[in-house]
Structure formats: C-alpha cells, structure tokens
Amino acid sequence: MNEWKTFRLGEVADVKLSNVDKKTNADEITVRLCNYTDVYKNSFINSDKAENFMVASCNESEFEKFILRKGQVAITKDSEKRDDIGISTFISQDFDDIVLGYHLSLITPFEDVLDGRFLHYWFNTKQAKEYFENNAGGSGQRCTLPIDIIKAFPLHLPDLSTQKKISSILSVLEKKIELNNKINDNLEALAKTIYDYWFVQFDFPDENGKPYKSSGGKMVYNELLKSEIPDGWKINKLAELFSISNDAINPQSNPDKLFKHYSIPNWDSSRNYRIEAGSTINSNKFIVQKGDVLISKLNPWFNRVIYNTEEDDMICSTEFVILQTQNSSEKAFLFLLATSEKFIGYSVLNATGTSNSHKRVNPQTLLEYCLPYDNYIMTKFGKKIFPILERIQQNYKQNQQLTQLRDWLLPMLMNGQVSVK
C-alpha cells in the first residue's frame, strides 16, 4: 500500500453526465440505449447483456460523447435512495450502436494510469459507497451526484500492471458466476419447455415413445377446466397432492443464532438467501425444510419460487407459501407447476388487497388450484427433471461460495492488504 498513490477521479479519467433520453426522433441517429436498470443490475455489459436494450435515438454530439467503448465504466448518478447511486458496471467490449442513457455517468479512464475494470471494483468498496452516500445532493425524494462530486471521488492506485492483476483475479470469479447463471437460465428454459410439452400441450411420450396428442392420443373434454385433457387423467386440486406447512419460529428467541433467511424482495439472479442473526430479525418466520417448495403469495412477485436444498437453519418470510412433497419426482413437478404461466396467472387473478402493488393470494386459494393429473406421467416427468433441478441448485450454491470469496477478497485487494504476484 506504501507504493500506492492517491488521485481524484477527474485526474485519471474523463467524466461525463449523460442526457440521452428514451425518445425516438426521425431526424436523429437510431441507437440502442443502456438504461439505468441495465447499469444497476449488471456487473458488466457485453453483447449478450445488451441483446434486448431498448431502441431510441440521439443527435451526433450525444452519439460521440456517450457511445460505449471497451474499458469504460458507467455509474448511476440519480435515485430515490442514497444507496442506489454510484452503482457501477464495466463495459467489456466496443459497441457501434449503444449509447448511455439519462441518469447515468460515463467514465473513460486514461489508459496509461487507470484500468477500467479496477475502477469498477473500486466503486464496489465500502469507502466508495460511503463517499457517494455522504456526498449526494438533491432535495425532496431525489438524490443526485453532481459532476464535481464524481470527479472528486478519491482513488488509491497501485501501478497499472498491479491494477490489471487485481481486476483479473476478481473478474475470473465474476465470469464463473456469470457462466453458472447462464447455464442455469438454459437449464430452467429446458425444464420449462419439457413441462409445457407434457402438461400443457399433452405431448408426453406415449407407450411407443411418440408425442401423445400429436400422435392421435385420445383427448376428452373436461367441463371444470373448459378444455380437453388426455383420456384417463384426473382433475386434482393442489391440496389433494401436496401438503402446506405453517411451522414458524421467532428468531429473536435465539438472538445469537445465525439463520439463513429467504426474503421475497431481496432477490437476485442466484436466488440467494441472507445470513442474519436472530436479534436482527423483527418478526416471526416460517421454518423451511430441505425439499420444500416456497411460493410467493405477494404481487408482483408470484414468479419467485424456491426449491430449497439447504439442510438446516432455514427460515423464510411469511409472504411465502411452503408446500411439502414426499419424493423427488413430486418436488420437480411441483416446482415446474409453480413457475408455469397458468399457475402464475391464477395467482394474479385471485390476488386481493387494496393496492395493486401489495395484493396477496390466500394460501387456501392457492391450494384450490385445479390441474389435470396422472401419477404415472408425473413420476416419469419428475425422474427426468429432478437431476436438472439438482444441477441448478449446485450452481446456485457454487455462486454463493464464489460471491462470498469475491466479497472477502475485494476489500483486501483494493486496500493493498493482500499483494498480487
């Protein structure tokens, strides 16, 4: 750390505040826009992340100023909350048509003294977050970072070679986390596709291995569902197939105990849980067992479904409904059912409350959900899908470990407490 030097960000980088809005004007250049949420949610931006960026337009001057280039860093500069400003993303490749949108700042490091990826990680340190929170301006319900405050941001920098080594170590961890997330996205899409074929289109394999309905399998009209179902299938309520658990605990009765806590709003791509002491948890929570399926009963998060593989000390918000199953096939089927469009649509339709953003579906109403069912087909489906869900959960756990390792290394690397050879 003795050889590290102190700079202000404006001394080692060009800082600009974007004013490119979401409008599309015929006489301007058509572009894709990297918006606030794109920066907020992503540690880095590449072509995969940018695939669905919105289309907008800008003039030539804005295009030249805010076109995204490899090595740049973008940060959030406005928000309703102080801890949502100064959130950064690293631009990992050159783009020909993507510009940075409004409420964001684009930072272009001077290549001879500052590595962009190192700067991104510096923005993730505790001291960086404290600087932004303490120096944010604004009034009313809006906080903002003036350009002078961003330029005055303090940096402690080693030589450029050391910066790149440090950022390389951290980026390896992030790339592995990102790879696991991409694998899980593909595996979940595969599982949902199979579920759709078998239980929505009813093209499960018949006795000859051919798709049932498409190959002429007999279908009969069901009056309750107002649709056709395979001959011989029954209509069951969810309550007839699975049991609900209401076992609860007051974590404050064990103030020194650490709990693994699932919470609906605190949600990310890894479906992570928080580890909290009992003394910090202010209300009763449900006890979660291994193999339980947790279904959100709170709008707009009905799609937040968890298949729990943790062994012990698990609790969850009482805004979840906990369904318990007897075997791995039922677990796999239940998870895919709970994440299906029909089930989510049923939850939305039956949610009640005074506010659209806080409507809830009653657990007993969820259990009244009716579905076409055949135990043999469900078991066959579950045996096929369960290994996919297990692989997904293994990747989630590995990401939790990698995230913990990254967060443990970050402050020590950025403060020079750990040297890099």
Short mmCIF file of C-alpha atoms in Angstrom, two decimals:
data_model
loop_
_atom_site.label_atom_id
_atom_site.label_comp_id
_atom_site.label_asym_id
_atom_site.label_seq_id
_atom_site.Cartn_x
_atom_site.Cartn_y
_atom_site.Cartn_z
CA MET A 1 0.00 0.00 0.00
CA ASN A 2 3.02 2.28 0.56
CA GLU A 3 3.64 2.45 -3.17
CA TRP A 4 0.02 3.28 -3.98
CA LYS A 5 -0.74 6.86 -4.96
CA THR A 6 -3.80 9.00 -4.23
CA PHE A 7 -5.74 10.67 -7.04
CA ARG A 8 -9.08 12.30 -7.67
CA LEU A 9 -11.12 10.53 -10.34
CA GLY A 10 -11.12 13.63 -12.56
CA GLU A 11 -7.31 13.49 -12.68
CA VAL A 12 -7.20 9.99 -14.17
CA ALA A 13 -10.43 9.74 -16.18
CA ASP A 14 -12.86 11.71 -18.32
CA VAL A 15 -16.26 12.06 -16.62
CA LYS A 16 -19.48 12.94 -18.47
CA LEU A 17 -23.13 13.06 -17.39
CA SER A 18 -25.46 11.61 -19.98
CA ASN A 19 -28.57 13.49 -21.11
CA VAL A 20 -29.76 10.96 -23.71
CA ASP A 21 -33.46 10.26 -23.13
CA LYS A 22 -35.67 7.39 -24.25
CA LYS A 23 -37.36 9.26 -27.09
CA THR A 24 -37.08 8.33 -30.75
CA ASN A 25 -36.89 11.17 -33.26
CA ALA A 26 -36.92 10.57 -37.01
CA ASP A 27 -34.16 13.09 -37.73
CA GLU A 28 -31.70 11.56 -35.24
CA ILE A 29 -29.38 8.54 -35.19
CA THR A 30 -31.11 5.30 -34.24
CA VAL A 31 -29.33 3.65 -31.31
CA ARG A 32 -29.80 1.15 -28.53
CA LEU A 33 -29.90 2.64 -25.06
CA CYS A 34 -28.08 1.39 -21.99
CA ASN A 35 -30.53 2.48 -19.32
CA TYR A 36 -30.42 2.92 -15.55
CA THR A 37 -31.65 -0.59 -14.79
CA ASP A 38 -29.14 -2.08 -17.26
CA VAL A 39 -26.30 -0.49 -15.29
CA TYR A 40 -27.87 -1.19 -11.90
CA LYS A 41 -28.43 -4.91 -12.49
CA ASN A 42 -25.27 -5.87 -14.37
CA SER A 43 -21.68 -6.03 -13.18
CA PHE A 44 -20.55 -5.76 -16.80
CA ILE A 45 -22.05 -5.07 -20.20
CA ASN A 46 -21.33 -7.29 -23.21
CA SER A 47 -23.25 -8.24 -26.36
CA ASP A 48 -25.31 -10.87 -24.51
CA LYS A 49 -26.42 -8.40 -21.85
CA ALA A 50 -27.17 -5.78 -24.50
CA GLU A 51 -29.27 -8.03 -26.73
CA ASN A 52 -32.59 -6.60 -25.52
CA PHE A 53 -31.59 -2.98 -24.89
CA MET A 54 -34.35 -0.59 -25.94
CA VAL A 55 -34.26 1.33 -29.24
CA ALA A 56 -34.02 5.11 -29.04
CA SER A 57 -32.31 7.96 -30.88
CA CYS A 58 -29.74 10.70 -30.23
CA ASN A 59 -28.02 13.51 -32.11
CA GLU A 60 -24.46 13.29 -33.45
CA SER A 61 -22.93 15.11 -30.49
CA GLU A 62 -24.59 12.77 -27.99
CA PHE A 63 -23.55 9.77 -30.05
CA GLU A 64 -19.89 10.80 -29.99
CA LYS A 65 -19.94 11.53 -26.27
CA PHE A 66 -21.83 8.52 -24.98
CA ILE A 67 -21.13 5.63 -27.36
CA LEU A 68 -19.96 2.67 -25.24
CA ARG A 69 -16.36 1.55 -25.64
CA LYS A 70 -14.37 -1.25 -24.04
CA GLY A 71 -12.75 -0.22 -20.77
CA GLN A 72 -15.29 2.43 -19.78
CA VAL A 73 -17.31 2.40 -16.56
CA ALA A 74 -20.86 3.66 -16.11
CA ILE A 75 -22.42 4.56 -12.76
CA THR A 76 -25.87 5.53 -11.54
CA LYS A 77 -25.99 9.20 -10.57
CA ASP A 78 -29.65 9.70 -9.57
CA SER A 79 -32.04 7.71 -7.43
CA GLU A 80 -34.73 7.90 -4.77
CA LYS A 81 -32.34 6.24 -2.30
CA ARG A 82 -28.78 7.21 -1.45
CA ASP A 83 -27.52 3.64 -1.51
CA ASP A 84 -28.67 3.24 -5.13
CA ILE A 85 -26.29 5.86 -6.51
CA GLY A 86 -22.72 5.15 -7.53
CA ILE A 87 -23.65 1.61 -8.66
CA SER A 88 -21.23 0.69 -11.45
CA THR A 89 -20.93 -1.55 -14.47
CA PHE A 90 -17.90 -2.27 -16.64
CA ILE A 91 -18.12 -2.00 -20.44
CA SER A 92 -16.32 -5.15 -21.57
CA GLN A 93 -16.39 -4.62 -25.35
CA ASP A 94 -16.78 -1.98 -28.05
CA PHE A 95 -20.25 -1.21 -29.38
CA ASP A 96 -21.21 0.55 -32.60
CA ASP A 97 -24.79 1.48 -31.71
CA ILE A 98 -25.19 1.56 -27.92
CA VAL A 99 -25.12 4.84 -26.01
CA LEU A 100 -25.50 5.55 -22.31
CA GLY A 101 -28.87 6.86 -21.18
CA TYR A 102 -30.11 9.54 -18.82
CA HIS A 103 -29.46 9.49 -15.03
CA LEU A 104 -26.06 7.89 -15.64
CA SER A 105 -22.45 8.98 -15.80
CA LEU A 106 -19.93 7.64 -18.32
CA ILE A 107 -16.33 7.42 -17.13
CA THR A 108 -13.48 6.86 -19.58
CA PRO A 109 -10.21 6.02 -17.77
CA PHE A 110 -6.90 7.41 -19.05
CA GLU A 111 -5.33 4.18 -20.24
CA ASP A 112 -1.79 4.98 -19.08
CA VAL A 113 -2.77 5.29 -15.43
CA LEU A 114 -6.17 3.68 -14.69
CA ASP A 115 -7.64 0.29 -15.59
CA GLY A 116 -11.40 0.47 -16.11
CA ARG A 117 -12.14 -2.88 -14.55
CA PHE A 118 -10.08 -1.93 -11.47
CA LEU A 119 -12.12 1.29 -11.22
CA HIS A 120 -15.34 -0.74 -11.37
CA TYR A 121 -14.19 -2.86 -8.44
CA TRP A 122 -13.07 0.23 -6.54
CA PHE A 123 -16.63 1.57 -6.85
CA ASN A 124 -17.77 -1.61 -5.06
CA THR A 125 -15.69 -0.97 -1.92
CA LYS A 126 -17.18 0.18 1.37
CA GLN A 127 -15.35 3.50 1.24
CA ALA A 128 -16.70 4.22 -2.25
CA LYS A 129 -20.28 3.55 -1.19
CA GLU A 130 -19.86 5.76 1.86
CA TYR A 131 -18.43 8.57 -0.28
CA PHE A 132 -21.38 8.54 -2.67
CA GLU A 133 -23.99 8.32 0.10
CA ASN A 134 -22.39 11.12 2.14
CA ASN A 135 -21.86 13.48 -0.80
CA ALA A 136 -25.09 13.01 -2.74
CA GLY A 137 -27.08 16.18 -3.22
CA GLY A 138 -30.69 16.77 -4.13
CA SER A 139 -33.88 17.63 -2.34
CA GLY A 140 -37.24 16.04 -1.75
CA GLN A 141 -37.32 12.42 -2.84
CA ARG A 142 -34.46 12.51 -5.35
CA CYS A 143 -30.73 12.14 -4.63
CA THR A 144 -28.13 13.04 -7.23
CA LEU A 145 -24.38 13.10 -7.80
CA PRO A 146 -23.16 16.38 -9.35
CA ILE A 147 -20.30 16.00 -11.79
CA ASP A 148 -17.89 17.81 -9.44
CA ILE A 149 -18.58 15.24 -6.72
CA ILE A 150 -17.91 12.38 -9.14
CA LYS A 151 -14.68 13.98 -10.34
CA ALA A 152 -13.56 14.49 -6.74
CA PHE A 153 -14.02 10.79 -5.94
CA PRO A 154 -10.81 9.64 -4.13
CA LEU A 155 -8.77 6.78 -5.57
CA HIS A 156 -5.74 4.95 -4.18
CA LEU A 157 -3.97 3.36 -7.12
CA PRO A 158 -1.06 0.95 -7.49
CA ASP A 159 0.84 0.86 -10.80
CA LEU A 160 -1.19 -0.08 -13.87
CA SER A 161 0.22 -3.61 -14.03
CA THR A 162 -0.89 -4.33 -10.45
CA GLN A 163 -4.33 -2.87 -11.15
CA LYS A 164 -4.79 -5.27 -14.05
CA LYS A 165 -3.65 -8.26 -11.97
CA ILE A 166 -6.10 -7.39 -9.19
CA SER A 167 -9.00 -6.86 -11.57
CA SER A 168 -8.11 -10.09 -13.38
CA ILE A 169 -8.42 -12.11 -10.15
CA LEU A 170 -11.82 -10.63 -9.33
CA SER A 171 -13.09 -10.85 -12.90
CA VAL A 172 -12.32 -14.59 -13.04
CA LEU A 173 -14.70 -15.09 -10.12
CA GLU A 174 -17.37 -12.91 -11.71
CA LYS A 175 -17.07 -14.68 -15.06
CA LYS A 176 -17.60 -18.04 -13.39
CA ILE A 177 -20.63 -16.67 -11.54
CA GLU A 178 -21.98 -15.32 -14.82
CA LEU A 179 -21.34 -18.64 -16.58
CA ASN A 180 -23.22 -20.54 -13.87
CA ASN A 181 -26.12 -18.11 -14.20
CA LYS A 182 -26.21 -18.63 -17.96
CA ILE A 183 -26.11 -22.41 -17.56
CA ASN A 184 -28.97 -22.20 -15.06
CA ASP A 185 -31.02 -19.99 -17.40
CA ASN A 186 -30.63 -22.60 -20.14
CA LEU A 187 -31.43 -25.50 -17.82
CA GLU A 188 -34.54 -23.75 -16.48
CA ALA A 189 -35.68 -22.98 -20.02
CA LEU A 190 -35.19 -26.64 -20.95
CA ALA A 191 -37.15 -27.85 -17.92
CA LYS A 192 -40.00 -25.41 -18.62
CA THR A 193 -40.12 -26.47 -22.27
CA ILE A 194 -40.43 -30.13 -21.29
CA TYR A 195 -43.14 -29.25 -18.75
CA ASP A 196 -45.03 -27.32 -21.43
CA TYR A 197 -44.86 -30.23 -23.88
CA TRP A 198 -46.01 -32.78 -21.32
CA PHE A 199 -48.61 -30.92 -19.25
CA VAL A 200 -49.84 -28.05 -21.42
CA GLN A 201 -49.68 -29.47 -24.95
CA PHE A 202 -50.04 -33.06 -23.63
CA ASP A 203 -47.32 -34.36 -25.91
CA PHE A 204 -45.70 -36.54 -23.28
CA PRO A 205 -44.21 -39.80 -24.65
CA ASP A 206 -46.85 -42.47 -25.17
CA GLU A 207 -46.21 -46.21 -24.79
CA ASN A 208 -44.36 -46.15 -28.14
CA GLY A 209 -42.27 -43.12 -27.23
CA LYS A 210 -44.24 -40.83 -29.55
CA PRO A 211 -45.85 -37.49 -28.53
CA TYR A 212 -49.27 -38.43 -27.15
CA LYS A 213 -51.62 -35.78 -28.51
CA SER A 214 -49.81 -35.17 -31.80
CA SER A 215 -49.83 -38.91 -32.49
CA GLY A 216 -53.59 -39.16 -32.06
CA GLY A 217 -53.86 -39.94 -28.36
CA LYS A 218 -57.44 -39.79 -27.15
CA MET A 219 -58.50 -36.47 -25.61
CA VAL A 220 -61.71 -35.85 -23.66
CA TYR A 221 -63.41 -32.56 -22.81
CA ASN A 222 -63.38 -31.56 -19.15
CA GLU A 223 -66.20 -29.32 -18.02
CA LEU A 224 -64.34 -27.93 -14.99
CA LEU A 225 -61.27 -26.80 -16.96
CA LYS A 226 -63.26 -25.97 -20.10
CA SER A 227 -60.64 -27.75 -22.20
CA GLU A 228 -59.59 -31.20 -23.39
CA ILE A 229 -57.33 -33.44 -21.31
CA PRO A 230 -55.85 -36.89 -22.03
CA ASP A 231 -58.23 -39.80 -21.60
CA GLY A 232 -57.89 -41.37 -18.14
CA TRP A 233 -56.38 -38.30 -16.45
CA LYS A 234 -57.97 -36.91 -13.29
CA ILE A 235 -58.58 -33.37 -12.13
CA ASN A 236 -56.96 -32.72 -8.77
CA LYS A 237 -56.71 -29.74 -6.50
CA LEU A 238 -53.24 -28.80 -5.33
CA ALA A 239 -54.36 -29.57 -1.75
CA GLU A 240 -55.06 -33.18 -2.76
CA LEU A 241 -51.48 -33.69 -3.95
CA PHE A 242 -49.28 -31.65 -1.62
CA SER A 243 -49.34 -30.50 2.00
CA ILE A 244 -48.79 -26.98 3.31
CA SER A 245 -46.53 -26.14 6.25
CA ASN A 246 -47.08 -23.30 8.72
CA ASP A 247 -44.36 -24.21 11.24
CA ALA A 248 -42.92 -20.92 12.47
CA ILE A 249 -40.25 -19.53 14.75
CA ASN A 250 -39.49 -16.19 16.37
CA PRO A 251 -35.78 -15.68 15.56
CA GLN A 252 -35.43 -13.22 18.43
CA SER A 253 -35.92 -16.10 20.84
CA ASN A 254 -32.44 -17.16 19.69
CA PRO A 255 -30.73 -13.76 19.38
CA ASP A 256 -27.19 -15.13 18.94
CA LYS A 257 -28.11 -17.80 16.42
CA LEU A 258 -27.41 -17.29 12.71
CA PHE A 259 -30.29 -18.05 10.36
CA LYS A 260 -30.31 -18.50 6.60
CA HIS A 261 -33.21 -16.30 5.58
CA TYR A 262 -35.18 -16.29 2.30
CA SER A 263 -36.91 -12.95 1.71
CA ILE A 264 -39.10 -12.17 -1.32
CA PRO A 265 -37.97 -8.59 -2.10
CA ASN A 266 -34.28 -9.41 -1.52
CA TRP A 267 -33.92 -11.41 -4.68
CA ASP A 268 -31.22 -11.72 -7.32
CA SER A 269 -30.23 -13.96 -10.21
CA SER A 270 -28.79 -16.53 -7.81
CA ARG A 271 -31.95 -16.69 -5.66
CA ASN A 272 -29.68 -16.05 -2.72
CA TYR A 273 -30.56 -16.00 0.94
CA ARG A 274 -29.20 -13.70 3.64
CA ILE A 275 -27.43 -14.89 6.75
CA GLU A 276 -28.74 -12.93 9.73
CA ALA A 277 -28.58 -13.12 13.50
CA GLY A 278 -31.84 -13.77 15.30
CA SER A 279 -31.58 -10.44 17.07
CA THR A 280 -31.83 -8.55 13.77
CA ILE A 281 -34.99 -10.28 12.52
CA ASN A 282 -38.04 -8.47 13.82
CA SER A 283 -40.93 -10.83 13.10
CA ASN A 284 -41.90 -14.49 13.07
CA LYS A 285 -40.68 -16.56 10.15
CA PHE A 286 -41.62 -19.92 8.68
CA ILE A 287 -39.25 -22.86 9.21
CA VAL A 288 -38.07 -24.35 5.92
CA GLN A 289 -37.04 -27.98 5.49
CA LYS A 290 -34.89 -29.49 2.75
CA GLY A 291 -37.02 -30.28 -0.29
CA ASP A 292 -39.72 -27.70 0.48
CA VAL A 293 -41.01 -25.56 -2.38
CA LEU A 294 -41.56 -21.92 -1.45
CA ILE A 295 -44.14 -19.99 -3.49
CA SER A 296 -44.54 -16.23 -3.19
CA LYS A 297 -48.07 -15.11 -2.34
CA LEU A 298 -47.26 -11.43 -2.86
CA ASN A 299 -47.90 -9.38 -6.00
CA PRO A 300 -45.94 -8.64 -8.21
CA TRP A 301 -43.60 -11.48 -7.24
CA PHE A 302 -45.70 -14.57 -7.87
CA ASN A 303 -42.92 -15.91 -10.10
CA ARG A 304 -40.49 -16.06 -7.16
CA VAL A 305 -40.42 -19.77 -6.41
CA ILE A 306 -37.66 -21.51 -4.46
CA TYR A 307 -36.79 -25.19 -4.34
CA ASN A 308 -34.85 -25.44 -1.08
CA THR A 309 -31.88 -27.82 -0.91
CA GLU A 310 -30.33 -26.46 2.29
CA GLU A 311 -30.12 -28.86 5.22
CA ASP A 312 -30.90 -26.76 8.30
CA ASP A 313 -31.34 -23.36 9.95
CA MET A 314 -33.50 -22.15 7.07
CA ILE A 315 -36.30 -19.66 7.59
CA CYS A 316 -38.37 -17.61 5.18
CA SER A 317 -40.72 -14.68 5.04
CA THR A 318 -44.33 -15.43 5.88
CA GLU A 319 -45.11 -13.97 2.45
CA PHE A 320 -44.18 -17.42 1.10
CA VAL A 321 -46.44 -20.44 0.98
CA ILE A 322 -44.48 -23.60 1.86
CA LEU A 323 -45.54 -26.78 0.08
CA GLN A 324 -44.07 -30.13 1.09
CA THR A 325 -43.70 -33.24 -1.04
CA GLN A 326 -42.86 -36.89 -0.46
CA ASN A 327 -40.39 -37.72 -3.21
CA SER A 328 -38.05 -36.17 -5.75
CA SER A 329 -40.45 -36.64 -8.69
CA GLU A 330 -43.18 -34.68 -6.90
CA LYS A 331 -40.69 -31.93 -5.98
CA ALA A 332 -39.63 -31.50 -9.60
CA PHE A 333 -43.21 -31.47 -10.85
CA LEU A 334 -44.35 -29.02 -8.18
CA PHE A 335 -41.53 -26.59 -8.89
CA LEU A 336 -42.31 -26.51 -12.62
CA LEU A 337 -46.04 -26.24 -11.94
CA ALA A 338 -45.47 -23.27 -9.60
CA THR A 339 -43.36 -21.45 -12.21
CA SER A 340 -45.77 -22.13 -15.08
CA GLU A 341 -47.69 -19.29 -16.78
CA LYS A 342 -51.05 -20.82 -15.90
CA PHE A 343 -50.31 -21.04 -12.19
CA ILE A 344 -48.86 -17.54 -12.03
CA GLY A 345 -51.88 -16.25 -13.96
CA TYR A 346 -54.18 -17.99 -11.48
CA SER A 347 -52.34 -16.29 -8.59
CA VAL A 348 -52.64 -12.87 -10.22
CA LEU A 349 -56.34 -13.35 -10.94
CA ASN A 350 -57.13 -14.40 -7.37
CA ALA A 351 -54.96 -11.89 -5.51
CA THR A 352 -56.83 -9.50 -3.26
CA GLY A 353 -55.95 -6.26 -1.49
CA THR A 354 -56.31 -2.51 -1.65
CA SER A 355 -53.17 -1.84 -3.66
CA ASN A 356 -52.11 -3.46 -6.95
CA SER A 357 -48.50 -3.47 -5.77
CA HIS A 358 -49.32 -5.26 -2.50
CA LYS A 359 -52.06 -7.71 -3.39
CA ARG A 360 -51.77 -11.20 -1.94
CA VAL A 361 -53.21 -14.54 -2.81
CA ASN A 362 -54.62 -16.50 0.11
CA PRO A 363 -52.77 -19.82 0.70
CA GLN A 364 -56.05 -21.72 0.76
CA THR A 365 -56.92 -20.18 -2.60
CA LEU A 366 -53.62 -21.44 -3.98
CA LEU A 367 -54.46 -24.92 -2.76
CA GLU A 368 -57.76 -24.78 -4.66
CA TYR A 369 -55.87 -24.61 -7.96
CA CYS A 370 -57.10 -27.43 -10.23
CA LEU A 371 -54.82 -29.28 -12.62
CA PRO A 372 -55.04 -32.28 -14.94
CA TYR A 373 -53.02 -35.06 -13.35
CA ASP A 374 -51.71 -38.55 -13.97
CA ASN A 375 -49.39 -40.05 -11.36
CA TYR A 376 -47.51 -42.29 -13.80
CA ILE A 377 -46.72 -39.42 -16.18
CA MET A 378 -45.85 -37.12 -13.29
CA THR A 379 -43.40 -39.67 -11.88
CA LYS A 380 -41.83 -40.19 -15.29
CA PHE A 381 -41.52 -36.43 -15.74
CA GLY A 382 -40.06 -35.93 -12.28
CA LYS A 383 -37.34 -38.53 -12.81
CA LYS A 384 -36.29 -36.70 -15.96
CA ILE A 385 -36.39 -33.19 -14.45
CA PHE A 386 -35.09 -33.78 -10.91
CA PRO A 387 -31.40 -34.11 -11.99
CA ILE A 388 -31.76 -30.80 -13.88
CA LEU A 389 -33.06 -29.06 -10.75
CA GLU A 390 -30.25 -30.57 -8.69
CA ARG A 391 -27.66 -29.25 -11.15
CA ILE A 392 -29.28 -25.81 -10.99
CA GLN A 393 -29.10 -25.85 -7.20
CA GLN A 394 -25.45 -26.95 -7.28
CA ASN A 395 -24.67 -23.94 -9.46
CA TYR A 396 -26.57 -21.63 -7.09
CA LYS A 397 -24.56 -22.95 -4.14
CA GLN A 398 -21.29 -22.56 -6.01
CA ASN A 399 -22.23 -18.99 -6.87
CA GLN A 400 -22.91 -18.28 -3.21
CA GLN A 401 -19.42 -19.55 -2.36
CA LEU A 402 -17.82 -17.60 -5.21
CA THR A 403 -19.67 -14.44 -4.20
CA GLN A 404 -18.51 -14.81 -0.61
CA LEU A 405 -14.92 -15.34 -1.79
CA ARG A 406 -15.11 -12.29 -4.08
CA ASP A 407 -16.57 -10.11 -1.33
CA TRP A 408 -13.90 -11.33 1.11
CA LEU A 409 -11.05 -10.65 -1.33
CA LEU A 410 -12.32 -7.33 -2.65
CA PRO A 411 -11.51 -5.03 0.28
CA MET A 412 -8.13 -6.64 0.95
CA LEU A 413 -7.06 -6.43 -2.69
CA MET A 414 -8.30 -2.87 -3.13
CA ASN A 415 -6.61 -1.69 0.09
CA GLY A 416 -3.31 -3.38 -0.64
CA GLN A 417 -3.61 -5.72 2.35
CA VAL A 418 -3.06 -8.67 0.02
CA SER A 419 -0.28 -8.40 -2.55
CA VAL A 420 -0.57 -9.87 -6.03
CA LYS A 421 2.36 -11.71 -7.56
#
